[in-house]
Amino acid sequence: MLPDGVTLHDGFLDAVAQIALVGALRTVAAVAPPRRMEAPNGRRMSVAMTSAGRVGWVTDRKGYRYEPRQMNGAPWPPIPAEALAIWRAVSGWDSDPDCLLLNHYAEGAKMGLHRDADEGEFAAPVVSVSLGDPARFRIGGLARRDSTKSFELRSGDVLVMGGASRLIWHGVDRIRYGVSPLLARGGRLNLTMRVVAG
Ligand code: MD3
Ligand code: FE
């Protein structure tokens, strides 16, 4: 059983759609290369991240925030049409996201338990798409100390986090590196689409 507001579309993307989406994300990464950014505590994240859209999510010693430009001053690339089509199919939200956050997990990368609370519109859901190697995803409750459970996210799965679950704690314990043939260098891509401006 998933918490209220969480919808897992198991195997939403077939192999052909996954390959097309990876191709579109390669274009994003060419314009805005994923970086392992510094958290406010000074530790570098193991996940390499980049963005597309009006704003991108960044972190450094100063904190977490959304910025209209990359570190080099260039704007973020547009959100690919293939990703917008997924948002329009599953989000139930009547406008498009203004940020796509792209996470790359190389062998050994993980993401600690956190909440996504830097956005300006918590009524809108977050839509996540998993590509490549499977991940052990951990999900808790609205309070940090709430009990957690975990399940596997596989290539082609689409997860919608909305309503009562929009601000729950979640993270990625580990990936099972080398399982999926989708990405040439292995690893996992996760993209999340968000509404940052209200
Ligand atoms: C639950 N990414 O980028 S996606 C993130 O697999 C993030 O890369 C993970 O957490 C990943 O912030 C998990 C699933 C997900 C995305 C957004 C959420 C779960 C969420 C927002 C609220 C609650
Ligand atoms: Fe998150």
Coordinates of C-alpha atoms and ligand atoms in Angstrom, one line a residue:
M1 CA 0.0 0.0 0.0
L2 CA 1.3 3.5 -0.9
P3 CA 0.5 6.6 1.1
D4 CA -2.4 8.8 0.1
G5 CA -1.5 11.0 -2.8
V6 CA 1.2 8.7 -4.2
T7 CA 0.5 7.0 -7.5
L8 CA 2.9 4.5 -9.1
H9 CA 2.4 4.0 -12.8
D10 CA 4.4 0.7 -13.1
G11 CA 6.0 0.3 -16.5
F12 CA 4.4 3.5 -17.9
L13 CA 7.0 3.9 -20.6
D14 CA 7.8 1.0 -23.0
A15 CA 11.3 0.4 -24.3
V16 CA 10.8 2.6 -27.3
A17 CA 9.6 5.5 -25.3
Q18 CA 12.4 5.1 -22.8
I19 CA 15.0 5.3 -25.6
A20 CA 13.4 8.4 -27.0
L21 CA 13.3 10.1 -23.6
V22 CA 17.0 9.2 -22.9
G23 CA 17.8 10.8 -26.3
A24 CA 16.0 14.0 -25.4
L25 CA 17.7 14.1 -22.0
R26 CA 21.1 13.7 -23.7
T27 CA 20.4 17.0 -25.4
V28 CA 19.6 18.6 -22.0
A29 CA 22.9 17.3 -20.5
A30 CA 24.9 18.6 -23.5
V31 CA 23.6 22.2 -22.9
A32 CA 23.6 21.9 -19.1
P33 CA 26.1 19.2 -17.9
P34 CA 25.1 17.4 -14.7
R35 CA 27.3 18.4 -11.7
R36 CA 27.9 16.9 -8.3
M37 CA 26.9 20.0 -6.3
E38 CA 27.9 21.0 -2.8
A39 CA 25.3 20.8 -0.1
P40 CA 25.0 23.7 2.4
N41 CA 27.0 21.5 4.9
G42 CA 29.9 21.5 2.4
R43 CA 29.6 17.8 1.5
R44 CA 29.4 17.0 -2.2
M45 CA 26.3 15.1 -3.3
S46 CA 26.9 11.6 -4.9
V47 CA 24.1 12.3 -7.4
A48 CA 25.0 14.5 -10.4
M49 CA 22.3 17.0 -11.2
T50 CA 21.1 19.4 -13.8
S51 CA 17.9 21.1 -14.9
A52 CA 15.7 22.2 -17.8
G53 CA 13.0 24.8 -17.8
R54 CA 12.5 28.3 -16.6
V55 CA 14.4 27.7 -13.5
G56 CA 16.9 25.0 -12.3
W57 CA 17.5 23.6 -8.8
V58 CA 21.0 24.4 -7.4
T59 CA 22.8 23.9 -4.1
D60 CA 26.0 25.3 -2.7
R61 CA 27.3 26.6 0.6
K62 CA 24.7 29.3 0.6
G63 CA 21.8 26.8 0.4
Y64 CA 19.2 25.1 -1.8
R65 CA 17.3 27.3 -4.3
Y66 CA 15.9 27.6 -7.9
E67 CA 17.9 29.8 -10.2
P68 CA 16.9 31.2 -13.7
R69 CA 20.5 30.6 -15.0
Q70 CA 23.2 28.0 -14.9
M71 CA 26.5 28.8 -13.0
N72 CA 28.0 30.0 -16.3
G73 CA 25.2 32.5 -16.8
A74 CA 23.5 30.6 -19.6
P75 CA 19.7 29.9 -19.4
W76 CA 18.6 26.3 -18.7
P77 CA 17.6 24.3 -21.8
P78 CA 13.9 23.8 -22.6
I79 CA 12.0 20.9 -21.0
P80 CA 11.8 18.2 -23.7
A81 CA 8.4 17.5 -25.4
E82 CA 8.7 13.8 -24.4
A83 CA 8.8 14.8 -20.7
L84 CA 6.0 17.3 -21.0
A85 CA 3.8 14.6 -22.6
I86 CA 4.2 12.5 -19.5
W87 CA 3.4 15.4 -17.2
R88 CA 0.2 16.1 -19.2
A89 CA -0.8 12.5 -19.1
V90 CA -0.4 11.9 -15.3
S91 CA -0.2 15.1 -13.3
G92 CA -3.8 16.2 -13.3
W93 CA -2.4 19.8 -13.2
D94 CA -3.7 22.2 -15.8
S95 CA -0.4 24.0 -16.5
D96 CA 3.0 22.8 -17.4
P97 CA 6.0 22.4 -15.0
D98 CA 8.6 25.2 -15.0
C99 CA 11.4 22.9 -13.9
L100 CA 12.7 19.5 -14.8
L101 CA 15.4 18.3 -12.4
L102 CA 17.6 15.5 -13.9
N103 CA 19.5 13.3 -11.5
H104 CA 22.2 10.9 -12.6
Y105 CA 23.2 8.0 -10.2
A106 CA 26.5 6.4 -11.1
E107 CA 27.6 3.3 -9.3
G108 CA 27.3 3.8 -5.5
A109 CA 25.3 7.1 -5.7
K110 CA 22.4 7.6 -3.3
M111 CA 20.2 10.4 -1.9
G112 CA 19.5 10.8 1.8
L113 CA 16.0 11.2 3.2
H114 CA 14.7 14.8 2.4
R115 CA 11.6 16.8 1.6
D116 CA 11.1 18.8 -1.6
A117 CA 10.1 22.1 -0.1
D118 CA 11.9 24.7 -2.2
E119 CA 9.0 25.1 -4.7
G120 CA 6.4 27.8 -4.5
E121 CA 3.4 25.7 -5.4
F122 CA 2.8 22.7 -3.1
A123 CA -0.7 22.2 -4.5
A124 CA 0.9 20.9 -7.7
P125 CA 2.3 17.4 -7.7
V126 CA 5.8 16.3 -8.5
V127 CA 6.1 13.7 -11.3
S128 CA 9.1 11.4 -11.3
V129 CA 10.3 9.2 -14.2
S130 CA 12.9 6.4 -13.6
L131 CA 15.3 5.3 -16.4
G132 CA 18.1 2.7 -16.4
D133 CA 19.2 0.7 -13.3
P134 CA 16.6 0.0 -10.6
A135 CA 16.6 2.0 -7.4
R136 CA 15.6 1.2 -3.8
F137 CA 13.3 4.2 -3.1
R138 CA 12.4 5.0 0.6
I139 CA 9.3 6.8 1.5
G140 CA 8.3 8.1 5.0
G141 CA 5.6 10.5 6.3
L142 CA 5.2 14.2 6.9
A143 CA 7.4 14.1 10.0
R144 CA 11.1 13.1 9.9
R145 CA 10.6 10.5 12.6
D146 CA 7.6 8.7 10.9
S147 CA 8.2 5.1 9.9
T148 CA 9.4 4.5 6.4
K149 CA 9.1 1.7 3.8
S150 CA 10.9 1.1 0.6
F151 CA 10.1 -0.3 -2.8
E152 CA 12.0 -0.6 -6.1
L153 CA 11.6 1.9 -8.9
R154 CA 12.4 0.4 -12.3
S155 CA 13.2 1.8 -15.7
G156 CA 10.0 3.2 -17.3
D157 CA 8.1 3.7 -13.9
V158 CA 6.4 7.0 -13.4
L159 CA 5.6 8.2 -9.8
V160 CA 3.2 11.0 -9.0
M161 CA 3.5 12.6 -5.6
G162 CA 0.7 14.9 -4.8
G163 CA -2.0 15.9 -2.3
A164 CA -1.2 14.7 1.2
S165 CA 2.1 13.2 0.0
R166 CA 3.6 16.3 -1.6
L167 CA 5.7 17.1 1.4
I168 CA 6.6 13.7 2.7
W169 CA 10.2 12.5 3.4
H170 CA 11.8 10.3 0.8
G171 CA 15.2 9.2 -0.5
V172 CA 17.1 6.6 -2.6
D173 CA 19.0 4.0 -0.5
R174 CA 21.0 2.6 -3.4
I175 CA 20.8 1.6 -7.1
R176 CA 21.4 -1.9 -8.5
Y177 CA 24.2 -0.9 -10.8
G178 CA 24.6 -2.8 -14.1
V179 CA 21.2 -4.3 -14.3
S180 CA 19.6 -2.3 -17.1
P181 CA 20.9 -2.1 -20.7
L182 CA 19.3 1.3 -21.3
L183 CA 22.2 3.6 -20.5
A184 CA 25.5 3.1 -22.3
R185 CA 27.5 3.7 -19.2
G186 CA 25.1 2.1 -16.8
G187 CA 23.6 3.8 -13.8
R188 CA 20.2 5.5 -13.3
L189 CA 18.6 8.6 -14.5
N190 CA 15.6 10.1 -12.6
L191 CA 13.8 13.1 -13.8
T192 CA 11.3 15.1 -11.7
M193 CA 9.0 17.8 -13.0
R194 CA 7.9 20.5 -10.7
V195 CA 5.9 23.7 -10.5
V196 CA 8.1 26.2 -8.8
A197 CA 6.2 29.4 -9.5
G198 CA 2.6 29.5 -8.5
Ligands
MD3_1 C1 8.2 12.4 -2.8 N1 14.6 12.2 -6.4 O1 15.1 14.8 -7.0 S1 12.1 10.6 -7.3 C2 14.5 14.6 -5.9 O2 14.9 8.9 -7.5 C3 14.3 13.1 -5.5 O3 16.1 10.7 -7.9 C4 14.6 10.8 -6.2 O4 13.9 12.9 -4.5 C5 15.2 10.1 -7.3 O5 14.2 15.4 -5.1 C6 13.2 10.4 -5.9 C7 10.5 10.4 -6.5 C8 10.0 11.6 -5.8 C9 10.2 12.8 -6.3 C10 9.6 13.9 -5.7 C11 8.9 13.8 -4.5 C12 9.4 11.4 -4.6 C13 8.8 12.5 -4.0 C14 8.3 14.9 -3.9 C15 7.6 14.7 -2.8 C16 7.6 13.5 -2.2
FE2 FE 13.1 14.6 -3.6

